[in-house]
Amino acid sequence: MPKTKPIRLDGQLCFQVYSANKKFNHFYQQALKPFDLTYPQYIAMLTLWQYAPLSVKQLGEYLHLDSGTLTPLLKRLESHGWITRSRSESDERTVVIELTDDAKKKRDDVFERVNNCFDVLGLTPEEKEACSQTMSTIEQKLDLYNETQI
């Protein structure tokens, strides 16, 4: 008889994170629908609202995404009037992303919609901070583990 204790699905932290992620994606899908934004586009826009202009490489570093994943996302944002992309004057290999005036105007509307939806969770500021801190700790420990595996 094996000595290994069976692992139950409901006891798996990874499954809880996965399940919560799916629910958050649905939550944001509904919240962002009026703006025709997907969740990946939204997090790109959050980063750009905070730091633009950015190169594709810089945006990828913030979001932990490679240019192959970012390029189609950025093309869609550009075609919907959220951003512009242009070659850097100092280095033509670098693509610079800038916000359109329309994107700057819509920022507060997007924030208000997402913030209003977030209230649905009913988390106190302390609960939200505790969740954020726990997720940050998990990320850091996974980063350390992955670094030791290289």
XYZ file of N, CA and C in Angstrom:
450
model
N 0.846 -1.180 0.000
C 0.000 0.000 0.000
C 0.895 1.248 0.000
N 0.619 2.209 -0.914
C 1.454 3.405 -0.989
C 1.340 4.263 0.273
N 2.469 4.898 0.627
C 2.491 5.762 1.803
C 2.120 7.202 1.457
N 2.033 7.489 0.170
C 1.704 8.839 -0.255
C 0.220 9.095 -0.045
N -0.062 10.188 0.622
C -1.442 10.564 0.876
C -2.036 11.156 -0.401
N -3.225 10.738 -0.791
C -3.849 11.305 -1.991
C -4.079 12.809 -1.836
N -3.939 13.509 -2.924
C -4.154 14.952 -2.919
C -5.553 15.219 -3.458
N -6.332 15.910 -2.668
C -7.700 16.241 -3.074
C -7.693 17.555 -3.854
N -8.555 17.619 -4.846
C -8.646 18.811 -5.685
C -8.951 20.049 -4.857
N -9.895 19.947 -3.933
C -10.292 21.120 -3.162
C -9.226 21.565 -2.164
N -8.200 20.764 -1.982
C -7.098 21.129 -1.099
C -5.895 21.689 -1.840
N -6.004 21.829 -3.133
C -4.901 22.305 -3.961
C -4.929 23.825 -4.086
N -3.913 24.484 -3.569
C -3.812 25.933 -3.692
C -3.778 26.341 -5.164
N -3.060 25.573 -5.977
C -2.966 25.903 -7.402
C -4.349 25.879 -8.059
N -5.208 24.953 -7.638
C -6.552 24.903 -8.211
C -7.386 26.089 -7.717
N -7.207 26.473 -6.478
C -7.927 27.637 -5.959
C -7.530 28.900 -6.729
N -6.235 29.055 -7.006
C -5.763 30.206 -7.780
C -6.327 30.135 -9.197
N -6.279 28.960 -9.796
C -6.815 28.752 -11.148
C -8.295 29.098 -11.203
N -9.054 28.586 -10.252
C -10.490 28.815 -10.210
C -10.807 30.292 -9.992
N -10.097 30.926 -9.064
C -10.305 32.351 -8.811
C -9.944 33.159 -10.052
N -8.878 32.764 -10.747
C -8.472 33.452 -11.970
C -9.571 33.383 -13.026
N -10.163 32.219 -13.198
C -11.257 32.082 -14.167
C -12.420 32.993 -13.796
N -12.730 33.048 -12.502
C -13.839 33.891 -12.045
C -13.505 35.371 -12.205
N -12.257 35.748 -11.929
C -11.839 37.134 -12.149
C -11.927 37.481 -13.634
N -11.508 36.561 -14.503
C -11.582 36.825 -15.941
C -13.020 37.091 -16.373
N -13.950 36.290 -15.859
C -15.371 36.498 -16.190
C -15.846 37.848 -15.650
N -15.461 38.131 -14.418
C -15.795 39.394 -13.764
C -15.322 40.575 -14.607
N -14.060 40.555 -15.018
C -13.510 41.650 -15.818
C -14.091 41.668 -17.227
N -14.405 40.510 -17.760
C -15.017 40.458 -19.082
C -16.312 41.273 -19.084
N -17.109 41.100 -18.032
C -18.359 41.849 -17.928
C -18.097 43.340 -17.677
N -17.158 43.636 -16.793
C -16.869 45.031 -16.450
C -16.310 45.810 -17.647
N -15.518 45.146 -18.478
C -14.835 45.823 -19.586
C -15.605 45.793 -20.897
N -16.701 45.045 -20.913
C -17.487 44.893 -22.134
C -17.887 46.229 -22.768
N -18.340 47.223 -21.978
C -18.726 48.494 -22.608
C -17.576 49.205 -23.329
N -16.355 48.851 -22.995
C -15.191 49.498 -23.604
C -14.551 48.637 -24.693
N -15.125 47.471 -24.926
C -14.599 46.534 -25.930
C -13.140 46.185 -25.640
N -12.839 45.994 -24.334
C -11.500 45.602 -23.908
C -11.535 44.203 -23.315
N -10.512 43.416 -23.615
C -10.332 42.130 -22.948
C -9.487 42.369 -21.699
N -9.413 41.383 -20.830
C -8.592 41.545 -19.634
C -7.114 41.778 -19.984
N -6.513 40.991 -20.892
C -5.103 41.273 -21.247
C -4.917 42.690 -21.814
N -5.876 43.166 -22.595
C -5.789 44.531 -23.115
C -5.901 45.535 -21.972
N -6.767 45.245 -21.013
C -6.954 46.127 -19.858
C -5.665 46.259 -19.047
N -4.981 45.143 -18.772
C -3.757 45.257 -17.978
C -2.658 45.971 -18.762
N -2.677 45.814 -20.085
C -1.737 46.590 -20.911
C -2.075 48.076 -20.800
N -3.352 48.409 -20.858
C -3.763 49.803 -20.750
C -3.450 50.364 -19.369
N -3.654 49.576 -18.319
C -3.294 50.037 -16.974
C -1.830 50.448 -16.924
N -0.993 49.616 -17.504
C 0.441 49.887 -17.511
C 0.749 51.136 -18.330
N 0.104 51.244 -19.469
C 0.336 52.406 -20.325
C -0.201 53.687 -19.689
N -1.354 53.629 -19.039
C -1.872 54.821 -18.361
C -0.901 55.288 -17.279
N -0.191 54.347 -16.703
C 0.740 54.697 -15.642
C 2.107 55.146 -16.171
N 2.596 54.506 -17.259
C 3.984 54.718 -17.662
C 4.211 55.205 -19.093
N 3.187 55.289 -19.910
C 3.386 55.626 -21.329
C 4.102 56.957 -21.496
N 4.890 57.068 -22.567
C 5.142 56.088 -23.616
C 6.110 54.997 -23.159
N 5.923 53.825 -23.735
C 6.780 52.673 -23.453
C 7.134 51.967 -24.745
N 8.266 51.307 -24.743
C 8.589 50.420 -25.863
C 7.832 49.109 -25.652
N 7.704 48.337 -26.708
C 7.066 47.027 -26.593
C 7.833 46.175 -25.580
N 9.146 46.256 -25.631
C 9.973 45.490 -24.697
C 9.686 45.886 -23.249
N 9.610 47.177 -22.988
C 9.330 47.641 -21.615
C 7.953 47.173 -21.144
N 6.954 47.288 -22.011
C 5.608 46.835 -21.655
C 5.624 45.344 -21.359
N 6.326 44.586 -22.181
C 6.444 43.146 -21.961
C 7.084 42.815 -20.627
N 8.070 43.610 -20.227
C 8.718 43.380 -18.927
C 7.747 43.633 -17.780
N 6.951 44.680 -17.883
C 5.958 44.951 -16.842
C 4.932 43.822 -16.738
N 4.493 43.316 -17.888
C 3.401 42.341 -17.919
C 3.870 40.887 -17.937
N 5.182 40.690 -18.011
C 5.750 39.336 -18.112
C 5.246 38.622 -19.368
N 5.235 39.359 -20.483
C 4.801 38.809 -21.769
C 5.870 39.081 -22.813
N 6.009 38.162 -23.780
C 6.978 38.378 -24.849
C 6.320 39.145 -26.001
N 7.148 39.628 -26.909
C 6.624 40.457 -28.003
C 5.701 39.664 -28.917
N 5.898 38.361 -29.021
C 5.012 37.534 -29.840
C 3.591 37.488 -29.297
N 3.459 37.589 -27.998
C 2.143 37.626 -27.364
C 1.585 39.046 -27.391
N 2.457 40.022 -27.181
C 2.018 41.418 -27.128
C 1.598 41.981 -28.475
N 2.286 41.613 -29.532
C 2.040 42.234 -30.839
C 0.579 42.130 -31.278
N -0.049 40.937 -31.256
C -1.467 40.886 -31.669
C -2.371 41.711 -30.742
N -2.070 41.696 -29.449
C -2.841 42.466 -28.480
C -2.734 43.962 -28.792
N -1.519 44.418 -29.070
C -1.298 45.826 -29.374
C -1.931 46.228 -30.705
N -1.918 45.326 -31.676
C -2.570 45.614 -32.959
C -4.061 45.845 -32.759
N -4.682 45.016 -31.899
C -6.111 45.185 -31.627
C -6.370 46.506 -30.895
N -5.523 46.831 -29.914
C -5.691 48.108 -29.207
C -5.545 49.280 -30.172
N -4.602 49.164 -31.085
C -4.388 50.235 -32.057
C -5.582 50.344 -33.000
N -6.090 49.215 -33.470
C -7.223 49.248 -34.404
C -8.499 49.777 -33.743
N -8.576 49.676 -32.414
C -9.736 50.196 -31.691
C -9.500 51.617 -31.161
N -8.378 52.222 -31.527
C -8.139 53.619 -31.201
C -7.602 53.910 -29.809
N -7.075 52.889 -29.114
C -6.550 53.099 -27.768
C -5.099 53.574 -27.766
N -4.319 53.087 -28.712
C -2.881 53.378 -28.733
C -2.421 53.684 -30.147
N -1.202 54.222 -30.220
C -0.487 54.311 -31.493
C 0.866 53.630 -31.290
N 1.371 53.064 -32.355
C 2.698 52.444 -32.326
C 3.539 53.103 -33.415
N 4.783 53.402 -33.064
C 5.682 53.995 -34.058
C 7.114 53.560 -33.756
N 7.937 53.640 -34.763
C 9.356 53.319 -34.604
C 10.060 54.454 -33.866
N 10.942 54.103 -32.989
C 11.729 55.100 -32.265
C 12.638 55.830 -33.245
N 12.749 57.119 -33.066
C 13.644 57.907 -33.924
C 15.107 57.583 -33.638
N 15.412 57.223 -32.392
C 16.801 56.943 -32.037
C 17.224 55.506 -32.344
N 16.252 54.592 -32.437
C 16.560 53.187 -32.739
C 15.362 52.573 -33.445
N 15.450 52.449 -34.760
C 14.301 51.991 -35.547
C 13.868 50.557 -35.239
N 14.701 49.809 -34.495
C 14.293 48.456 -34.089
C 13.286 48.492 -32.946
N 13.184 49.629 -32.282
C 12.315 49.770 -31.120
C 10.976 50.369 -31.519
N 9.898 49.693 -31.101
C 8.547 50.201 -31.333
C 8.065 50.867 -30.046
N 7.631 52.110 -30.186
C 7.164 52.888 -29.038
C 5.636 52.943 -29.056
N 5.047 52.701 -27.893
C 3.591 52.712 -27.746
C 3.195 53.976 -26.997
N 2.223 54.686 -27.556
C 1.704 55.887 -26.910
C 0.185 55.794 -26.845
N -0.391 56.467 -25.875
C -1.838 56.517 -25.729
C -2.429 57.549 -26.680
N -3.613 57.253 -27.181
C -4.331 58.248 -27.968
C -5.040 59.204 -27.005
N -5.454 60.344 -27.516
C -6.224 61.282 -26.692
C -7.506 60.625 -26.208
N -8.118 59.814 -27.063
C -9.353 59.118 -26.693
C -9.110 58.163 -25.514
N -7.993 57.458 -25.537
C -7.664 56.545 -24.442
C -7.467 57.304 -23.138
N -6.845 58.463 -23.226
C -6.638 59.287 -22.034
C -7.974 59.760 -21.468
N -8.902 60.112 -22.362
C -10.227 60.574 -21.935
C -11.039 59.436 -21.309
N -10.898 58.223 -21.823
C -11.695 57.079 -21.343
C -11.158 56.469 -20.048
N -9.944 56.822 -19.672
C -9.300 56.207 -18.507
C -10.185 56.232 -17.263
N -10.672 57.393 -16.894
C -11.457 57.503 -15.672
C -12.768 56.721 -15.761
N -13.369 56.671 -16.954
C -14.592 55.879 -17.128
C -14.306 54.393 -16.922
N -13.183 53.929 -17.452
C -12.794 52.528 -17.263
C -12.539 52.265 -15.778
N -11.791 53.135 -15.137
C -11.495 52.960 -13.712
C -12.775 52.942 -12.882
N -13.688 53.852 -13.186
C -14.940 53.906 -12.424
C -15.730 52.616 -12.589
N -15.799 52.110 -13.792
C -16.541 50.874 -14.066
C -15.915 49.695 -13.318
N -14.610 49.572 -13.397
C -13.927 48.466 -12.734
C -14.028 48.608 -11.214
N -13.826 49.822 -10.703
C -13.921 50.027 -9.260
C -15.324 49.750 -8.741
N -16.339 50.173 -9.475
C -17.710 49.895 -9.054
C -17.983 48.396 -9.036
N -17.476 47.702 -10.017
C -17.662 46.254 -10.062
C -16.912 45.578 -8.926
N -15.752 46.114 -8.578
C -14.949 45.506 -7.518
C -15.663 45.561 -6.179
N -16.499 46.584 -5.990
C -17.264 46.707 -4.748
C -18.171 45.499 -4.523
N -18.526 44.817 -5.610
C -19.398 43.638 -5.513
C -18.780 42.580 -4.596
N -17.462 42.498 -4.574
C -16.799 41.501 -3.740
C -16.984 41.784 -2.258
N -17.182 43.030 -1.910
C -17.417 43.388 -0.526
C -16.216 43.191 0.389
N -15.022 43.203 -0.162
C -13.831 43.060 0.670
C -13.527 44.384 1.365
N -13.145 44.284 2.616
C -12.673 45.479 3.306
C -11.295 45.821 2.746
N -10.848 47.052 2.922
C -9.492 47.387 2.471
C -8.439 46.454 3.089
N -8.652 46.044 4.339
C -7.714 45.146 5.010
C -7.723 43.755 4.366
N -8.914 43.263 4.009
C -9.013 41.947 3.353
C -8.367 41.985 1.970
N -8.616 43.073 1.253
C -8.018 43.213 -0.079
C -6.496 43.240 0.034
N -5.970 43.993 0.997
C -4.520 44.075 1.204
C -3.952 42.717 1.597
N -4.659 41.988 2.444
C -4.192 40.659 2.869
C -4.137 39.708 1.674
N -5.155 39.745 0.817
C -5.157 38.905 -0.393
C -3.991 39.273 -1.297
N -3.798 40.564 -1.473
C -2.721 41.046 -2.326
C -1.365 40.609 -1.777
N -1.190 40.723 -0.480
C 0.061 40.340 0.162
C 0.319 38.832 0.014
N -0.728 38.042 0.184
C -0.595 36.585 0.037
C -0.198 36.216 -1.388
N -0.854 36.838 -2.374
C -0.521 36.538 -3.768
C 0.901 36.971 -4.089
N 1.323 38.088 -3.548
C 2.691 38.566 -3.760
C 3.699 37.581 -3.177
N 3.407 37.065 -1.996
C 4.283 36.075 -1.361
C 4.373 34.814 -2.210
N 3.250 34.346 -2.707
C 3.233 33.148 -3.562
C 4.073 33.392 -4.805
N 3.890 34.550 -5.442
C 4.678 34.882 -6.639
C 6.174 34.872 -6.345
N 6.565 35.501 -5.243
C 7.976 35.571 -4.877
C 8.555 34.179 -4.634
N 7.813 33.335 -3.948
C 8.302 31.984 -3.672
C 8.398 31.153 -4.956
N 7.440 31.331 -5.849
C 7.521 30.628 -7.135
C 8.691 31.129 -7.964
N 8.928 32.446 -7.935
C 10.095 33.007 -8.646
C 11.395 32.392 -8.109
N 11.508 32.332 -6.793
C 12.714 31.742 -6.176
C 12.857 30.288 -6.581
N 11.777 29.542 -6.534
C 11.826 28.139 -6.911
C 12.258 27.991 -8.371
N 11.641 28.786 -9.243
C 11.967 28.694 -10.669
C 13.409 29.079 -10.948
N 13.938 30.048 -10.214
C 15.338 30.445 -10.393
C 16.299 29.314 -10.013
N 15.937 28.529 -9.014
C 16.811 27.437 -8.586
C 16.739 26.257 -9.546
N 15.719 26.209 -10.398
C 15.551 25.107 -11.339
C 16.287 25.334 -12.644
N 16.786 26.536 -12.828
C 17.445 26.878 -14.113
C 18.858 26.347 -14.127
